[in-house]
Short mmCIF file of C-alpha atoms in Angstrom, two decimals:
data_model
loop_
_atom_site.label_atom_id
_atom_site.label_comp_id
_atom_site.label_asym_id
_atom_site.label_seq_id
_atom_site.Cartn_x
_atom_site.Cartn_y
_atom_site.Cartn_z
CA MET A 185 0.00 0.00 0.00
CA HIS A 186 2.86 2.40 0.81
CA ALA A 187 4.38 1.76 -2.63
CA ARG A 188 1.10 2.33 -4.45
CA VAL A 189 0.77 5.81 -2.95
CA GLY A 190 4.42 6.66 -3.65
CA ASP A 191 5.85 6.25 -0.15
CA TRP A 192 8.71 4.01 -1.29
CA PRO A 193 11.00 4.40 1.76
CA SER A 194 8.25 3.15 4.11
CA ALA A 195 7.30 0.34 1.70
CA ARG A 196 10.87 -0.91 1.41
CA LYS A 197 11.30 -0.83 5.19
CA VAL A 198 8.13 -2.94 5.65
CA TRP A 199 9.22 -5.42 2.96
CA ALA A 200 12.75 -5.73 4.38
CA ASN A 201 11.48 -6.36 7.92
CA ALA A 202 9.00 -8.95 6.66
CA VAL A 203 11.70 -10.79 4.68
CA VAL A 204 13.99 -10.89 7.73
CA ARG A 205 11.16 -12.20 9.95
CA ALA A 206 10.41 -14.89 7.37
CA GLN A 207 13.80 -16.45 8.21
CA GLU A 208 12.49 -17.17 11.73
CA MET A 209 9.37 -19.01 10.50
CA SER A 210 8.98 -22.75 10.49
CA GLU A 211 10.06 -24.67 7.39
CA ALA A 212 6.44 -25.07 6.26
CA GLU A 213 5.70 -21.34 6.54
CA ARG A 214 8.99 -20.06 5.17
CA VAL A 215 7.84 -20.71 1.61
CA TRP A 216 5.61 -17.63 1.89
CA LYS A 217 8.77 -15.55 1.68
CA ILE A 218 8.73 -16.17 -2.07
CA VAL A 219 5.26 -14.59 -2.31
CA LEU A 220 6.54 -11.57 -0.42
CA CYS A 221 9.61 -11.37 -2.68
CA LYS A 222 7.41 -11.56 -5.77
CA SER A 223 5.33 -8.53 -4.77
CA TRP A 224 8.45 -6.51 -3.89
CA PHE A 225 10.33 -7.57 -7.03
CA VAL A 226 7.51 -6.79 -9.48
CA LEU A 227 6.68 -3.39 -8.01
CA GLU A 228 10.36 -2.46 -7.74
CA ALA A 229 10.99 -3.50 -11.35
CA THR A 230 7.95 -1.79 -12.86
CA HIS A 231 7.59 1.33 -10.71
CA GLY A 232 10.60 1.66 -8.41
CA TRP A 233 14.35 1.52 -9.00
CA GLY A 234 13.97 -0.68 -12.10
CA LEU A 235 14.66 -4.22 -13.20
CA ALA A 236 18.42 -4.27 -12.52
CA ALA A 237 17.88 -3.16 -8.93
CA ALA A 238 15.06 -5.70 -8.47
CA VAL A 239 17.33 -8.56 -9.60
CA GLU A 240 20.09 -7.37 -7.27
CA LEU A 241 17.61 -7.17 -4.43
CA LEU A 242 16.41 -10.74 -5.00
CA ALA A 243 20.03 -11.91 -5.02
CA CYS A 244 20.52 -10.26 -1.61
CA VAL A 245 17.46 -12.06 -0.26
CA ALA A 246 18.79 -15.34 -1.64
CA GLY A 247 21.96 -14.86 0.38
CA GLY A 248 19.90 -14.99 3.57
CA ASP A 249 21.90 -12.17 5.17
CA SER A 250 19.65 -9.44 6.60
CA SER A 251 22.56 -7.00 6.73
CA ALA A 252 23.08 -7.41 2.97
CA ILE A 253 19.50 -6.29 2.33
CA GLN A 254 19.98 -3.27 4.60
CA LYS A 255 23.26 -2.32 2.90
CA PHE A 256 21.61 -2.66 -0.50
CA LEU A 257 18.78 -0.30 0.51
CA GLU A 258 21.19 2.22 2.01
CA ALA A 259 23.38 2.22 -1.10
CA LYS A 260 20.46 2.67 -3.46
CA SER A 261 18.87 5.39 -1.31
CA ALA A 262 22.17 7.31 -1.33
CA ASP A 263 22.35 7.06 -5.14
CA THR A 264 20.36 10.08 -6.31
CA THR A 265 20.70 9.04 -9.96
CA GLN A 266 18.25 6.16 -9.50
CA THR A 267 15.17 7.77 -8.02
CA SER A 268 12.82 5.97 -10.39
CA ILE A 269 12.73 3.59 -13.31
CA HIS A 270 12.54 6.51 -15.74
CA LYS A 271 16.01 7.69 -14.64
CA GLU A 272 17.59 4.26 -14.43
CA THR A 273 20.89 4.03 -16.28
CA THR A 274 21.70 0.37 -15.58
CA GLN A 275 18.75 -1.32 -17.28
CA THR A 276 21.14 -3.30 -19.49
CA ARG A 277 23.79 -3.92 -16.82
CA ILE A 278 22.19 -6.75 -14.93
CA VAL A 279 24.86 -8.95 -13.38
CA LEU A 280 24.61 -12.60 -14.44
CA ALA A 281 25.72 -13.80 -10.98
CA ASP A 282 22.74 -11.97 -9.43
CA ILE A 283 20.35 -13.70 -11.83
CA GLU A 284 21.82 -17.12 -11.03
CA GLN A 285 21.57 -16.53 -7.28
CA ALA A 286 17.98 -15.30 -7.62
CA GLN A 287 17.08 -18.31 -9.75
CA GLN A 288 18.51 -20.58 -7.05
CA LEU A 289 16.21 -18.95 -4.49
CA VAL A 290 13.21 -19.65 -6.72
CA ALA A 291 14.38 -23.23 -7.39
CA ASP A 292 14.64 -23.93 -3.64
CA CYS A 293 10.94 -23.12 -3.24
CA THR A 294 9.77 -25.11 -6.26
CA GLY A 295 7.84 -28.21 -5.32
CA THR A 296 7.38 -27.13 -1.70
CA HIS A 297 4.09 -28.23 -0.14
CA CYS A 298 2.03 -25.52 1.54
CA ALA A 299 -1.54 -24.72 2.56
CA ASP A 300 -2.27 -22.59 -0.52
CA PRO A 301 -0.07 -23.94 -3.32
CA ASP A 302 -1.64 -21.83 -6.10
CA GLU A 303 -0.46 -18.51 -4.67
CA VAL A 304 3.04 -19.79 -3.95
CA HIS A 305 3.41 -21.54 -7.31
CA LEU A 306 2.13 -18.45 -9.12
CA ALA A 307 4.74 -16.37 -7.28
CA ILE A 308 7.43 -18.86 -8.37
CA LEU A 309 6.21 -18.73 -11.98
CA THR A 310 6.15 -14.92 -11.96
CA LEU A 311 9.73 -14.67 -10.68
CA ARG A 312 10.96 -17.32 -13.14
CA MET A 313 9.46 -15.35 -16.04
CA TRP A 314 10.95 -12.05 -14.88
CA LEU A 315 14.40 -13.58 -14.35
CA ALA A 316 14.29 -15.20 -17.80
CA TYR A 317 13.43 -11.83 -19.27
CA ALA A 318 16.22 -10.14 -17.29
CA ALA A 319 18.77 -12.67 -18.57
CA HIS A 320 17.97 -12.04 -22.26
CA MET A 321 16.11 -8.71 -22.27
CA ASP A 322 13.61 -10.44 -24.53
CA PRO A 323 9.97 -10.95 -23.49
CA HIS A 324 9.81 -14.09 -25.64
CA ALA A 325 12.16 -15.78 -23.15
CA ALA A 326 9.46 -15.24 -20.53
CA ASP A 327 6.80 -16.42 -22.99
CA SER A 328 8.42 -19.84 -23.29
CA ILE A 329 8.22 -20.35 -19.50
CA HIS A 330 4.66 -19.04 -19.33
CA ASP A 331 3.38 -21.23 -22.16
CA GLN A 332 4.75 -24.39 -20.50
CA SER A 333 3.12 -23.58 -17.16
CA PRO A 334 -0.03 -25.38 -15.97
CA PHE A 335 -1.39 -21.95 -15.00
CA THR A 336 -2.09 -21.28 -18.69
CA LYS A 337 -5.21 -23.41 -18.15
CA VAL A 338 -6.43 -20.57 -15.88
CA PRO A 339 -5.26 -17.54 -17.90
CA ALA A 340 -6.35 -14.85 -15.44
CA LEU A 341 -3.85 -16.11 -12.87
CA SER A 342 -0.76 -15.82 -15.06
CA ALA A 343 -1.82 -13.34 -17.75
CA LEU A 344 -1.16 -10.34 -15.52
CA ALA A 345 2.43 -11.46 -14.93
CA ILE A 346 3.36 -12.07 -18.58
CA CYS A 347 1.48 -8.98 -19.78
CA SER A 348 3.31 -6.86 -17.20
CA ILE A 349 6.61 -8.05 -18.67
CA HIS A 350 5.54 -7.16 -22.22
CA LEU A 351 4.29 -3.75 -21.07
CA HIS A 352 7.52 -3.12 -19.14
CA HIS A 353 9.57 -4.05 -22.22
CA ALA A 354 7.51 -1.76 -24.46
CA ARG A 355 7.95 1.21 -22.12
CA THR A 356 11.59 0.86 -21.08
CA ARG A 357 12.86 -0.17 -24.52
CA ARG A 358 10.69 2.39 -26.32
CA VAL A 359 9.16 -0.42 -28.36
CA HIS A 360 6.02 1.04 -29.85
CA CYS A 361 4.73 -2.21 -31.36
CA THR A 362 2.53 -3.70 -28.64
CA SER A 363 0.78 -6.32 -30.77
CA ASP A 364 2.12 -9.18 -28.61
CA LEU A 365 0.77 -7.54 -25.49
CA ARG A 366 -2.64 -6.84 -27.03
CA ALA A 367 -2.93 -10.41 -28.32
CA ARG A 368 -2.16 -11.89 -24.90
CA VAL A 369 -4.54 -9.54 -23.08
CA HIS A 370 -7.32 -10.32 -25.57
CA ARG A 371 -6.88 -14.06 -25.00
CA ALA A 372 -6.96 -13.63 -21.23
CA LEU A 373 -10.07 -11.42 -21.36
CA LEU A 374 -11.92 -13.96 -23.47
CA ALA A 375 -11.44 -16.43 -20.61
CA ASP A 376 -12.14 -13.95 -17.81
CA PRO A 377 -13.63 -10.58 -18.81
CA HIS A 378 -13.88 -9.38 -15.19
CA THR A 379 -10.18 -8.73 -14.52
CA THR A 380 -9.87 -4.95 -14.26
CA PRO A 381 -6.03 -4.67 -14.61
CA LEU A 382 -6.21 -6.50 -17.95
CA TRP A 383 -8.74 -3.98 -19.25
CA GLU A 384 -6.44 -1.21 -17.98
CA MET A 385 -3.53 -2.65 -19.99
CA LEU A 386 -5.69 -2.89 -23.09
CA PHE A 387 -6.92 0.70 -22.72
CA ALA A 388 -3.33 1.87 -22.15
CA CYS A 389 -2.11 0.22 -25.37
CA THR A 390 -4.92 1.68 -27.44
CA ALA A 391 -4.84 5.12 -25.84
CA SER A 392 -1.13 5.55 -26.61
CA ARG A 393 -1.14 4.42 -30.23
CA GLY A 394 -4.68 3.78 -31.45
CA SER A 395 -7.03 6.12 -33.30
CA GLU A 396 -10.18 7.55 -31.77
CA LEU A 397 -12.28 5.02 -33.69
CA THR A 398 -10.19 2.10 -32.40
CA HIS A 399 -10.47 3.41 -28.85
CA ALA A 400 -14.24 3.85 -29.21
CA ARG A 401 -14.66 0.27 -30.41
CA LEU A 402 -12.56 -1.04 -27.53
CA VAL A 403 -14.60 0.90 -24.97
CA ALA A 404 -17.83 -0.38 -26.51
CA THR A 405 -16.51 -3.94 -26.21
CA ALA A 406 -15.57 -3.38 -22.57
CA LEU A 407 -18.97 -1.94 -21.69
CA ALA A 408 -20.79 -4.70 -23.55
CA ALA A 409 -18.91 -7.27 -21.46
CA HIS A 410 -20.41 -5.70 -18.31
CA PRO A 411 -23.99 -4.67 -19.23
CA ALA A 412 -25.32 -4.92 -15.68
CA ASP A 413 -22.63 -2.77 -14.00
CA THR A 414 -21.03 -5.90 -12.58
CA LEU A 415 -17.62 -4.23 -12.79
CA PRO A 416 -17.99 -0.42 -12.55
CA ASP A 417 -14.18 -0.02 -12.48
CA VAL A 418 -14.17 -0.77 -16.22
CA ARG A 419 -16.48 2.18 -16.84
CA MET A 420 -14.19 4.44 -14.82
CA LEU A 421 -11.19 3.23 -16.81
CA ALA A 422 -13.03 3.85 -20.07
CA VAL A 423 -13.75 7.44 -19.07
CA TYR A 424 -10.24 8.00 -17.73
CA PHE A 425 -8.48 6.90 -20.90
CA ALA A 426 -11.00 8.71 -23.09
CA LEU A 427 -10.37 11.96 -21.22
CA ARG A 428 -6.59 11.48 -21.46
CA LYS A 429 -6.77 11.69 -25.24
CA SER A 430 -6.76 15.05 -27.01
CA VAL A 431 -10.51 15.01 -27.49
CA SER A 432 -11.83 16.53 -30.70
CA HIS A 433 -15.35 17.88 -31.08
CA ASN A 434 -16.22 14.84 -33.22
CA TYR A 435 -15.17 12.57 -30.35
CA ALA A 436 -16.96 14.61 -27.66
CA SER A 437 -20.33 12.93 -28.18
CA HIS A 438 -18.72 9.53 -27.61
CA VAL A 439 -17.13 10.71 -24.34
CA ARG A 440 -20.48 12.17 -23.21
CA TYR A 441 -22.07 8.79 -23.88
CA LEU A 442 -19.40 7.12 -21.71
CA LEU A 443 -19.92 9.67 -18.95
CA ARG A 444 -23.68 9.15 -18.99
CA ARG A 445 -23.16 5.40 -18.73
CA ALA A 446 -20.59 5.84 -15.98
CA THR A 447 -22.98 8.02 -13.97
CA ARG A 448 -25.73 5.48 -14.69
CA ASN A 449 -27.87 8.10 -16.38
CA GLY A 450 -28.07 10.25 -13.27
CA SER A 451 -28.33 7.62 -10.55
CA SER A 452 -24.68 7.04 -9.65
CA GLN A 453 -23.27 8.24 -6.32
CA SER A 454 -19.69 8.24 -7.61
CA LEU A 455 -18.46 11.79 -6.99
CA TYR A 456 -15.36 11.04 -9.11
CA MET A 457 -17.51 10.35 -12.16
CA TRP A 458 -19.69 13.42 -11.65
CA MET A 459 -16.67 15.71 -11.26
CA ALA A 460 -15.13 14.20 -14.41
CA TYR A 461 -18.40 14.86 -16.29
CA ILE A 462 -18.53 18.49 -15.12
CA ALA A 463 -14.84 19.07 -15.89
CA PHE A 464 -15.35 17.67 -19.40
CA GLU A 465 -18.20 20.08 -20.17
CA LEU A 466 -16.22 23.01 -18.76
CA LYS A 467 -13.28 22.04 -20.96
CA PHE A 468 -15.49 22.47 -24.03
CA GLY A 469 -17.01 25.69 -22.69
CA THR A 470 -20.52 24.26 -22.55
CA THR A 471 -21.34 25.84 -19.18
CA GLY A 472 -25.07 25.27 -19.65
CA ARG A 473 -24.53 21.53 -19.90
CA ALA A 474 -22.10 21.66 -16.99
CA LYS A 475 -24.72 23.38 -14.81
CA ARG A 476 -27.34 20.71 -15.64
CA VAL A 477 -24.84 17.96 -14.82
CA LEU A 478 -23.93 19.63 -11.53
CA LEU A 479 -27.60 19.90 -10.49
CA ALA A 480 -28.12 16.24 -11.39
CA ALA A 481 -25.09 15.35 -9.28
CA LEU A 482 -26.46 17.30 -6.31
CA ARG A 483 -29.71 15.32 -6.45
CA VAL A 484 -27.86 12.03 -5.85
CA CYS A 485 -24.86 13.38 -3.89
CA PRO A 486 -26.33 16.10 -1.63
CA TRP A 487 -23.52 15.43 0.86
CA ALA A 488 -20.74 16.48 -1.56
CA LYS A 489 -19.51 19.93 -0.44
CA SER A 490 -17.19 20.16 -3.46
CA LEU A 491 -20.24 20.38 -5.74
CA TYR A 492 -21.70 23.28 -3.76
CA LEU A 493 -18.35 25.08 -3.78
CA LEU A 494 -18.08 24.62 -7.55
CA ALA A 495 -21.54 26.17 -7.98
CA LEU A 496 -21.02 29.06 -5.57
CA GLY A 497 -17.43 30.08 -6.09
CA GLY A 498 -16.06 28.11 -9.01
CA GLN A 499 -16.27 28.38 -12.78
CA LEU A 500 -20.03 27.88 -12.71
CA ALA A 501 -20.83 30.66 -10.23
CA SER A 502 -21.89 33.03 -13.02
CA GLU A 503 -24.43 30.49 -14.29
CA PHE A 504 -26.47 30.65 -11.08
CA SER A 505 -28.82 33.51 -10.24
CA ALA A 506 -28.85 35.13 -6.81
CA GLN A 507 -31.95 33.16 -5.82
CA GLU A 508 -30.40 29.88 -6.96
CA SER A 509 -27.21 30.62 -5.05
CA GLN A 510 -29.17 31.39 -1.86
CA ALA A 511 -31.05 28.12 -2.24
CA LEU A 512 -27.78 26.23 -2.56
CA VAL A 513 -26.41 27.93 0.57
CA ARG A 514 -29.51 26.88 2.54
CA ALA A 515 -29.14 23.30 1.24
CA MET A 516 -25.52 22.98 2.38
#
């Protein structure tokens, strides 16, 4: 949770303490250390110090020396040139000895019996795929491991891992062709259309390279897969990626349709969606529409002070008469 909100120092401290405590567990419970390592490794590789640092970190854990982990963290924290993956300069300088040591750690956990083997075995598979990719800097090396795994029978469990590798490769290597990623995500969604991160990956691929028409078709497919609002996150993602694009007036009607669906035609209590709808209309200068949307939002979200403030002192203040403003003040 700390890492997801950007508090990396606290997240790394929690992870390091948990890894050290795992050494004191019984033999049967110690296998869960690999699950912990998997979460740290993947987040560090994709959003933190980068893949080279993640491999080095896993090698330190494999050594079983808690002081080595602490020294690693101190050294990296002192290195101001590696504050994030976008500034990493050692993406291609991954030490082979680190990969071999990390692979040995994964091999030691393979075949271990535990109470919940699926989670542990999926963590092992994920780390094996990432280490194979790190050794060759080629996502197809990870593909070969993924395709031989029994988890391919349940695509949703392993698709996120292999798709993350393809997405990481496309971003860090500036590879604009994401056809492999799209093909894999499509196959996984056919098996399980209710996995929100997969839809997010698909939207991200299309939003970065696809045309407005391609994006519109993809959004329509996503919404058709969830006609009864069984997964409202998909609707939020559709709106988010639609608003990220440089929206033309021809595309505006499509975004309005998405926003109406996302607000459930005036019955949704999602303040995020209502604020996005109002901001969209203000962006196009259609203040009359924005006022109607704001009033509709107040009917279902009368508790939202931000809506009242927008009407009384924001960009829409001029749209309200003195009597309307007084009525809003009394309603607050």
